[in-house]
XYZ file of C-alpha atoms in Angstrom:
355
model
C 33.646 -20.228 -8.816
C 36.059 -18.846 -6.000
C 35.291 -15.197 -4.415
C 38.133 -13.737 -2.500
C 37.107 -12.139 1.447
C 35.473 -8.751 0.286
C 37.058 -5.262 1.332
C 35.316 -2.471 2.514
C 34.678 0.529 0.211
C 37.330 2.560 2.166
C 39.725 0.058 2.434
C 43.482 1.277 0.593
C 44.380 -0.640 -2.354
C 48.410 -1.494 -1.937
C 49.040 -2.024 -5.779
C 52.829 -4.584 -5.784
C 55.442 -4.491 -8.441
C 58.297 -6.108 -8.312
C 61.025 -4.151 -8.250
C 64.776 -3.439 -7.712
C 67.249 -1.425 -5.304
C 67.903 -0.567 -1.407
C 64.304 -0.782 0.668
C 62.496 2.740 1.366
C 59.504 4.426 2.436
C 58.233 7.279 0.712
C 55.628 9.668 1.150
C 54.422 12.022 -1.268
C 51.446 13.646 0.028
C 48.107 11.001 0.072
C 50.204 8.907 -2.222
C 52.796 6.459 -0.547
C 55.392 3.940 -1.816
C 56.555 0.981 0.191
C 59.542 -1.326 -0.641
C 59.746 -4.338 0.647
C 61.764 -7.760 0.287
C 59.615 -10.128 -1.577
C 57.502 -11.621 1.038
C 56.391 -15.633 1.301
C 53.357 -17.402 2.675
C 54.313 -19.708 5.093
C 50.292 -21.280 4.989
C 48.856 -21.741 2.007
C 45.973 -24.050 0.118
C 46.799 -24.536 -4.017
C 44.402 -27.343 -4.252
C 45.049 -29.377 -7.263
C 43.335 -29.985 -11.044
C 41.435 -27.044 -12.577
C 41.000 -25.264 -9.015
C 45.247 -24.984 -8.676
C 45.226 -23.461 -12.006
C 42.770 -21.452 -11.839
C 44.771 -19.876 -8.089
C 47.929 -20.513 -7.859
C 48.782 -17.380 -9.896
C 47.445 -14.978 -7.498
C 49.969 -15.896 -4.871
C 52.768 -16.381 -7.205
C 52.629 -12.878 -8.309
C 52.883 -12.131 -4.988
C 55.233 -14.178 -3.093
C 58.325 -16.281 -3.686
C 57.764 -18.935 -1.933
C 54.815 -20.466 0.041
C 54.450 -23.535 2.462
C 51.484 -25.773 0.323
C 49.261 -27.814 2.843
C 48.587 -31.348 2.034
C 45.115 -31.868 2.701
C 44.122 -32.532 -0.710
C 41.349 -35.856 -1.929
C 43.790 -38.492 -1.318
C 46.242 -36.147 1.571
C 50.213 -35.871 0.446
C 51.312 -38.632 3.554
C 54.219 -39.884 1.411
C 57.186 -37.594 0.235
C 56.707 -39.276 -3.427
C 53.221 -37.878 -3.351
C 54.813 -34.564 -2.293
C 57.303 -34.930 -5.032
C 54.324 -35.411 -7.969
C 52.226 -32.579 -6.311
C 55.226 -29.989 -6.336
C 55.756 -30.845 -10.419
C 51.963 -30.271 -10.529
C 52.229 -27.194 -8.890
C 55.460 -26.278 -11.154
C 53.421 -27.143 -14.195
C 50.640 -24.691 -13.562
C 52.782 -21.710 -12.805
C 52.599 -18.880 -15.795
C 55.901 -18.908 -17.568
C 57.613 -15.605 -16.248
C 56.896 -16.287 -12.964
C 59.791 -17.635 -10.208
C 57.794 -19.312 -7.131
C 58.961 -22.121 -5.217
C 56.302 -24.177 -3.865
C 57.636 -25.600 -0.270
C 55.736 -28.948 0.527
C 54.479 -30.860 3.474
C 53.192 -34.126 4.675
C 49.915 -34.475 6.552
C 50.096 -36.431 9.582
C 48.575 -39.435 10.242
C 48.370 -42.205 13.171
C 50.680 -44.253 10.735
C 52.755 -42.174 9.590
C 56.256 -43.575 10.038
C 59.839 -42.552 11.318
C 61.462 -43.964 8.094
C 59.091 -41.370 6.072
C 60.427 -38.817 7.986
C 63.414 -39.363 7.559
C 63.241 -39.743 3.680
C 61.083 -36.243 3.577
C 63.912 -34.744 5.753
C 66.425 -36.083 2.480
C 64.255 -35.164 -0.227
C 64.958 -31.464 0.026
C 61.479 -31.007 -1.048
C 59.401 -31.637 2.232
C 60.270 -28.948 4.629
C 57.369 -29.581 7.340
C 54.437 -32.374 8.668
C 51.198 -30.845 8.897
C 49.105 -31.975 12.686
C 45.279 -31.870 12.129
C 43.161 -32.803 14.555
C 41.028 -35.617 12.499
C 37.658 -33.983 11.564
C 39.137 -30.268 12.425
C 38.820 -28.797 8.545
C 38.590 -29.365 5.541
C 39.991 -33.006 4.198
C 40.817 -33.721 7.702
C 39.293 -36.813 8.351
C 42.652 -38.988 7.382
C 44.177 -36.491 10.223
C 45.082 -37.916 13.780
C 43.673 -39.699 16.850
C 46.726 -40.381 19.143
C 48.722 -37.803 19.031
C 50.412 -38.709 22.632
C 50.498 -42.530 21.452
C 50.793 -43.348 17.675
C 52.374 -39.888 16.835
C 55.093 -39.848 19.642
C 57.682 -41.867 17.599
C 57.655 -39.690 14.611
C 57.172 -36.767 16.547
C 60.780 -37.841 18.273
C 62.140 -38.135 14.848
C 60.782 -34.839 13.629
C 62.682 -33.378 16.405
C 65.869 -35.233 15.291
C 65.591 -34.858 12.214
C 65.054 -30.701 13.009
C 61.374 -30.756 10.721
C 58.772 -28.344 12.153
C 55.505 -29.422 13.443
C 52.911 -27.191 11.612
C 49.292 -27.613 13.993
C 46.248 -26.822 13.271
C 45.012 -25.906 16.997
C 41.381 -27.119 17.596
C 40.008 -29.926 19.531
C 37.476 -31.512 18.200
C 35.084 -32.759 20.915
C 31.576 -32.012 19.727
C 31.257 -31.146 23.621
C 33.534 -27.919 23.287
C 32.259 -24.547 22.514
C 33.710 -23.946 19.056
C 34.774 -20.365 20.506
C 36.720 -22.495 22.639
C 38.406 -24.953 20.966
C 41.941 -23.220 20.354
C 42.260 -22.363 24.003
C 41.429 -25.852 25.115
C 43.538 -27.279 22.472
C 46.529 -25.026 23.869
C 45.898 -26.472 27.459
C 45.346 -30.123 26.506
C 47.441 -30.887 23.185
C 50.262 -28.150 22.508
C 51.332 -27.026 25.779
C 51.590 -30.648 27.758
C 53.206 -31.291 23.563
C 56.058 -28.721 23.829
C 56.954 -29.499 27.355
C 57.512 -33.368 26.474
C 59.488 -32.646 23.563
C 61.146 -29.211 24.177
C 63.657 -29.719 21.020
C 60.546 -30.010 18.384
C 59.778 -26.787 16.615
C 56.555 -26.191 16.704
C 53.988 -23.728 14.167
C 50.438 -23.178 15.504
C 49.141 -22.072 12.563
C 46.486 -19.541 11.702
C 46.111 -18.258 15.684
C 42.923 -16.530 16.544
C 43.218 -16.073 20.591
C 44.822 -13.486 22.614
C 45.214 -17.141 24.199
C 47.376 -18.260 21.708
C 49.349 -15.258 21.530
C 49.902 -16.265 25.304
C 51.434 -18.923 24.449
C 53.877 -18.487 21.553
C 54.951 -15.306 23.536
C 55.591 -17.684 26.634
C 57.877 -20.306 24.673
C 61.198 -20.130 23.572
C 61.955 -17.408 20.788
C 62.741 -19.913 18.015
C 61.260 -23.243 19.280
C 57.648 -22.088 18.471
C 56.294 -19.877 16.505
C 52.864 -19.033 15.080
C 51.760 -17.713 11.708
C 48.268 -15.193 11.428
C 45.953 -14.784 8.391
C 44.403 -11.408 7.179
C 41.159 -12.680 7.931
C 41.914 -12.689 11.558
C 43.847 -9.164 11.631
C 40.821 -7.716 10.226
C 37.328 -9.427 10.948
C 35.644 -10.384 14.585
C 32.946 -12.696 14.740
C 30.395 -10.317 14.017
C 31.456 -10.289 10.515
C 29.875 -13.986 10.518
C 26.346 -12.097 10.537
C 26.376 -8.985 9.629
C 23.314 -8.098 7.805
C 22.499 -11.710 7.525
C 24.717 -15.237 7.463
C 28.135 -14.246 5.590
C 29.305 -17.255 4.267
C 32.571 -16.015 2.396
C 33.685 -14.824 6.420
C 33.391 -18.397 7.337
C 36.414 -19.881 8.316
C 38.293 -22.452 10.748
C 39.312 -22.060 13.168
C 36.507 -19.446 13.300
C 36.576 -15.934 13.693
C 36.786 -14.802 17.363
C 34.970 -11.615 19.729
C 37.317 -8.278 19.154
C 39.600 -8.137 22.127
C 41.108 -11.580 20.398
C 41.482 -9.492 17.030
C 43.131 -6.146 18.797
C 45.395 -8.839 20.562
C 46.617 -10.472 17.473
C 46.663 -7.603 16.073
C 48.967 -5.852 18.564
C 51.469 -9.168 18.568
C 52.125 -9.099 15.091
C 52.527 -4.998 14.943
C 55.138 -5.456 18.065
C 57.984 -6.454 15.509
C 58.208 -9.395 17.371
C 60.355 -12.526 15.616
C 57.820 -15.376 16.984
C 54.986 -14.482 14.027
C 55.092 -14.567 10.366
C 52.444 -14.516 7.480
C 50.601 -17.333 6.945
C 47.411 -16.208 4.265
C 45.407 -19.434 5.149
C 44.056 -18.458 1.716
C 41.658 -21.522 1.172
C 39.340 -22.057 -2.326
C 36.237 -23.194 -3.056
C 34.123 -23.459 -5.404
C 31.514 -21.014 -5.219
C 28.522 -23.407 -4.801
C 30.009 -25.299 -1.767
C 30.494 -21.618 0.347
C 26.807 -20.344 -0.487
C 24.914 -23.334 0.131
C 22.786 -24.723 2.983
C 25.899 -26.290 5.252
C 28.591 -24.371 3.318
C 32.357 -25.353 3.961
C 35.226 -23.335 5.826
C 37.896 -21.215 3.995
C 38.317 -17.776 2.739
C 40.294 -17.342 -0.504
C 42.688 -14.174 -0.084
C 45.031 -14.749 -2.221
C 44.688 -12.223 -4.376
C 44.358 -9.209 -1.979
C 46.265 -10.830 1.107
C 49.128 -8.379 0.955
C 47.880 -5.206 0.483
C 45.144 -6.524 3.758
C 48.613 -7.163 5.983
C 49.961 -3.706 4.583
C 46.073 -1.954 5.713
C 46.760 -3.676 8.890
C 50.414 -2.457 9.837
C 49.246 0.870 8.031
C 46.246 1.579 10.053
C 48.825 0.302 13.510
C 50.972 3.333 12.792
C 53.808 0.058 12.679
C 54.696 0.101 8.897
C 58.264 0.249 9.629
C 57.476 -3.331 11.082
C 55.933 -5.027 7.820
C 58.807 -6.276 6.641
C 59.682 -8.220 9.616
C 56.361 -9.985 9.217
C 56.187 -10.741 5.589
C 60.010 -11.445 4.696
C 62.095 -12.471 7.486
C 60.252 -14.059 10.191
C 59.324 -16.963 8.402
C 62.716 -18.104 6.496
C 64.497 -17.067 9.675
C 62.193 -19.564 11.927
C 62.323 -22.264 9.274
C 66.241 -21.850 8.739
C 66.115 -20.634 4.734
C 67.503 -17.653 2.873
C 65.454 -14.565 3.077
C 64.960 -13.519 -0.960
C 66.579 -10.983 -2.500
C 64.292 -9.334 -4.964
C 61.696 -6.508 -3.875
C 58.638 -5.481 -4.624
C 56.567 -2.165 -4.422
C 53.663 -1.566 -2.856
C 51.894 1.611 -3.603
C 48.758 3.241 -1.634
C 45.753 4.113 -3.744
C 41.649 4.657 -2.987
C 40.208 0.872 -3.721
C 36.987 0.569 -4.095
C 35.235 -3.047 -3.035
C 36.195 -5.637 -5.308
C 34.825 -9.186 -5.406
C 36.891 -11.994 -7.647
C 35.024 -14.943 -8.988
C 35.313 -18.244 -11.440
């Protein structure tokens, strides 16, 4: 049973179609048409068995390609395990849809060079995937040693030009969780990037006007972060709103407002350094609305037209684009697509999805 975040009743519905000719904006009174290259999700959890295909339509009717994250029950640490998972993936697409599934590796403290090297030849892995161990979800294979274990494969990630995709939380039970990104900025990425300048870098899913900071501050093209819809649209008072809402739980967790308006007004900027990454994470329904329920919010199938709201209600549609198509094949060095899709504005009404 998987329920998407919930919109508000006022919330505008941006109803996609693919379709084809130049890009264009269009207004015809309340009604509006948007064009836009067909965007990808550069962050994205498919799962696997029943629960990938039960989802993984929803974001292939949506976006050509999407980054998968490995932290599956065994994690993808071997490109042959990313190999089988991709044909899984393949397998459970609808027939008439085109969607290239772009995989990773998860990161561990034994990881080796050789793997990298054979993920960097595959053509199939295009990134390694940094959790914290104990960070998430499926995150307890993750790593311990970062500065020790990790360095040699970090040096051949860096020669080997494979991004770094980090999921930016410390996990010291003696830091406020409100602080964990910022801390993890100052005591794991930052002192990271300055020892090995030539490693392209992700921090994925930001939530801080602290990380914005700090992707603004690094080189344009060395690092680069990707932001959910969750964290575009909801504070942390959405965690509690008329009592505990457990489908607004996610991780890192949601952050006080002036984080939001600063995320908000990075991605808005038309600046090249952040790209869509959904973040959109299921679960069965049982394991969110439970007594010690589990992180993730499954947007999948409303994650555009929430990034379209967003730019919308910024006054910076002109700038949507940017974020959804280019950024992200730019940063990782791929082909932008070539189809389009349309986007039209309509009155939506709340709308909850479930299994």
């Amino acid at each position: 049973m998987i329920k998407s975040v919930v919109l508000p009743s006022k919330a505008l519905k941006f109803q996609v179609g693919k379709v084809e000719g130049p890009r264009q904006l269009r207004c015809k009174g309340p009604k509006m048409e948007l064009t836009l290259t067909q965007p990808d999700d550069w962050h994205l959890h498919l799962r696997d068995g029943d629960m990938l295909e039960a989802v993984v339509c929803h974001s292939a009717s949506h976006f050509g390609r999407a980054i998968v994250m490995p932290n599956l029950k065994p994690p993808i640490t071997t490109t042959a395990a990313a190999v089988a998972y991709r044909e899984s993936i393949l397998k459970a697409l609808p027939a008439n849809i085109n969607f290239t599934p772009l995989m990773t590796l998860y990161l561990t403290d034994t990881t080796s060079t050789e793997e990298i090297k054979f993920a960097r030849r595959s053509g199939v892995v295009f990134a390694v995937k940094f959790y914290p161990a104990g960070a998430t979800t499926n995150s307890q294979d993750g790593v311990t040693d970062i500065f020790g274990k990790c360095l040699p494969v970090l040096e051949e990630m860096a020669e080997q030009n494979m991004p770094l995709l980090v999921h930016g939380e410390v996990t010291n039970p003696d830091v406020d969780v409100f602080d964990r990104e910022k801390v993890f900025i100052e005591t794991v990425l930052q002192p990271l990037v300055q020892r090995l300048p030539q490693l392209r870098v992700v921090m994925e899913h930001i939530t801080t006007k602290d990380a914005v900071r700090f992707v603004e501050s690094c080189k344009e093209g060395s690092v680069a972060a990707t932001v959910t819809p969750q964290h575009l649209l909801l504070n942390r008072n959405s965690l509690f709103q008329g009592g505990l809402q457990p489908h607004n739980y996610c991780l890192p967790v949601l952050k006080r407002e002036i984080h939001r308006q600063a995320i908000v007004a990075a991605v808005t900027s038309g600046s090249k350094r952040f790209f869509l990454g959904t973040d959109s994470a299921p679960h069965e329904r049982q394991r969110k609305e439970c007594s010690c329920g589990c992180a993730g919010i499954y947007n999948a199938p409303v994650a555009l037209s929430l990034y379209a709201k967003v730019f919308d209600e910024a006054g910076a549609l002109d700038k949507l684009e940017a974020f959804t198509s280019f950024n992200g094949p730019d940063f990782y060095g791929l082909p932008r697509n070539t189809s389009k899709i349309k986007m039209i504005r309509t009155p939506w009404k709340e709308k909850r999805y479930h299994r």
